[in-house]
């Protein structure tokens, strides 16, 4: 009888440890202002910021600058509050970057610069049905 209780307590302890470890990885989307405040308070984990790339009146994406070796680039991004911030990324420009409808950057502030470790894209063309297959 005691071994059943001990086994149940061990299983519950493992489940609690898994939940606590996964909760630390979860994060919510914030704006550049909130990300800056978190950074100033000493928050060291990666932060998710969602936004869009600035466009001209004709719809062209502006503000993307690749390094001469094309192994990194920086770009401008506008968050949900309309704040524009330059973002640095130490990898080449992702495929479909300029076609993306929304951009999610995962990273942190280093001084006044936001450094993105990851870039996630939401491209509208990937979610539209192909008219040839509708019959």
Short mmCIF file of C-alpha atoms in Angstrom, two decimals:
data_model
loop_
_atom_site.label_atom_id
_atom_site.label_comp_id
_atom_site.label_asym_id
_atom_site.label_seq_id
_atom_site.Cartn_x
_atom_site.Cartn_y
_atom_site.Cartn_z
CA UNK A 1 0.00 0.00 0.00
CA UNK A 2 2.77 2.45 0.86
CA UNK A 3 4.58 1.79 -2.44
CA UNK A 4 1.45 2.89 -4.36
CA UNK A 5 1.42 6.22 -2.53
CA UNK A 6 5.14 6.72 -3.02
CA UNK A 7 4.78 5.93 -6.74
CA UNK A 8 1.87 8.37 -7.06
CA UNK A 9 3.82 11.11 -5.28
CA UNK A 10 6.82 10.56 -7.60
CA UNK A 11 4.59 10.73 -10.70
CA UNK A 12 2.90 13.92 -9.44
CA UNK A 13 6.32 15.43 -8.68
CA UNK A 14 7.57 14.65 -12.19
CA UNK A 15 4.41 16.14 -13.73
CA UNK A 16 4.82 19.34 -11.70
CA UNK A 17 8.49 19.60 -12.71
CA UNK A 18 7.56 19.23 -16.41
CA UNK A 19 4.83 21.88 -16.14
CA UNK A 20 7.13 24.32 -14.38
CA UNK A 21 9.94 23.83 -16.91
CA UNK A 22 7.57 24.33 -19.86
CA UNK A 23 6.00 27.44 -18.30
CA UNK A 24 9.41 29.10 -18.30
CA UNK A 25 9.67 28.73 -22.09
CA UNK A 26 6.22 30.16 -22.78
CA UNK A 27 6.12 33.80 -23.60
CA UNK A 28 3.62 36.23 -24.98
CA UNK A 29 3.89 38.78 -27.72
CA UNK A 30 4.88 42.23 -26.57
CA UNK A 31 5.48 45.57 -28.24
CA UNK A 32 8.88 47.22 -28.63
CA UNK A 33 8.09 49.51 -25.68
CA UNK A 34 7.25 46.58 -23.40
CA UNK A 35 10.31 44.67 -24.60
CA UNK A 36 12.51 47.68 -23.85
CA UNK A 37 11.05 47.98 -20.33
CA UNK A 38 11.62 44.26 -19.70
CA UNK A 39 15.21 44.61 -20.86
CA UNK A 40 15.80 47.60 -18.59
CA UNK A 41 14.46 45.57 -15.65
CA UNK A 42 17.05 42.87 -16.35
CA UNK A 43 14.80 40.33 -18.10
CA UNK A 44 17.28 38.01 -19.85
CA UNK A 45 15.00 35.57 -21.74
CA UNK A 46 14.00 35.93 -25.38
CA UNK A 47 11.03 38.16 -26.11
CA UNK A 48 8.52 37.79 -28.96
CA UNK A 49 7.57 40.98 -30.81
CA UNK A 50 5.04 40.89 -33.64
CA UNK A 51 4.81 43.53 -36.33
CA UNK A 52 4.96 44.40 -39.98
CA UNK A 53 7.61 45.64 -42.36
CA UNK A 54 7.26 49.29 -43.42
CA UNK A 55 6.03 49.81 -46.98
CA UNK A 56 5.89 52.69 -49.40
CA UNK A 57 2.60 53.95 -50.79
CA UNK A 58 3.09 51.61 -53.75
CA UNK A 59 3.56 48.59 -51.43
CA UNK A 60 7.34 48.16 -51.64
CA UNK A 61 9.11 47.01 -48.47
CA UNK A 62 11.70 49.53 -47.26
CA UNK A 63 14.40 49.54 -44.61
CA UNK A 64 16.19 46.24 -45.31
CA UNK A 65 20.00 46.44 -45.39
CA UNK A 66 22.08 43.32 -46.04
CA UNK A 67 25.70 43.11 -44.94
CA UNK A 68 28.26 43.07 -47.79
CA UNK A 69 28.80 39.31 -47.33
CA UNK A 70 24.98 38.74 -47.15
CA UNK A 71 25.37 36.66 -43.99
CA UNK A 72 23.45 39.11 -41.82
CA UNK A 73 21.03 41.96 -42.26
CA UNK A 74 19.11 44.63 -40.46
CA UNK A 75 15.62 45.84 -41.10
CA UNK A 76 12.96 48.17 -39.82
CA UNK A 77 9.81 46.76 -38.22
CA UNK A 78 6.64 48.44 -36.99
CA UNK A 79 4.99 46.86 -33.92
CA UNK A 80 1.27 46.79 -33.07
CA UNK A 81 1.48 50.25 -31.47
CA UNK A 82 3.04 51.78 -34.58
CA UNK A 83 6.52 52.06 -33.07
CA UNK A 84 9.27 51.55 -35.66
CA UNK A 85 12.50 49.88 -34.52
CA UNK A 86 15.61 48.68 -36.29
CA UNK A 87 16.22 44.95 -35.83
CA UNK A 88 19.54 43.15 -36.31
CA UNK A 89 19.69 39.49 -37.38
CA UNK A 90 22.90 37.45 -37.71
CA UNK A 91 21.65 35.24 -40.53
CA UNK A 92 20.82 35.79 -44.21
CA UNK A 93 17.46 37.23 -45.23
CA UNK A 94 14.88 34.40 -44.99
CA UNK A 95 13.03 33.26 -48.07
CA UNK A 96 9.68 35.05 -48.48
CA UNK A 97 10.77 37.75 -46.02
CA UNK A 98 9.55 40.61 -48.20
CA UNK A 99 6.32 38.73 -49.00
CA UNK A 100 5.42 38.26 -45.35
CA UNK A 101 2.22 39.72 -44.01
CA UNK A 102 3.41 39.69 -40.42
CA UNK A 103 6.80 39.15 -38.83
CA UNK A 104 7.47 37.72 -35.39
CA UNK A 105 10.95 38.32 -34.03
CA UNK A 106 12.35 36.44 -31.07
CA UNK A 107 15.24 38.08 -29.31
CA UNK A 108 16.19 40.80 -26.90
CA UNK A 109 17.46 44.34 -26.62
CA UNK A 110 21.19 44.87 -26.53
CA UNK A 111 21.48 48.53 -25.64
CA UNK A 112 19.15 50.43 -27.97
CA UNK A 113 19.24 47.71 -30.62
CA UNK A 114 16.87 44.75 -30.84
CA UNK A 115 18.78 41.63 -31.86
CA UNK A 116 16.60 38.88 -33.30
CA UNK A 117 17.70 35.29 -32.75
CA UNK A 118 14.79 33.93 -34.79
CA UNK A 119 12.42 35.37 -37.36
CA UNK A 120 9.02 33.78 -37.95
CA UNK A 121 7.01 34.79 -41.02
CA UNK A 122 3.36 34.68 -41.86
CA UNK A 123 3.00 34.70 -45.61
CA UNK A 124 -0.51 35.13 -47.02
CA UNK A 125 0.27 33.12 -50.17
CA UNK A 126 0.89 29.94 -48.18
CA UNK A 127 -2.61 29.98 -46.76
CA UNK A 128 -4.54 30.74 -49.95
CA UNK A 129 -6.12 27.91 -51.87
CA UNK A 130 -4.83 27.19 -55.33
CA UNK A 131 -7.74 27.80 -57.75
CA UNK A 132 -6.60 24.91 -60.02
CA UNK A 133 -7.46 22.35 -57.37
CA UNK A 134 -10.97 23.71 -56.74
CA UNK A 135 -13.27 21.79 -59.05
#
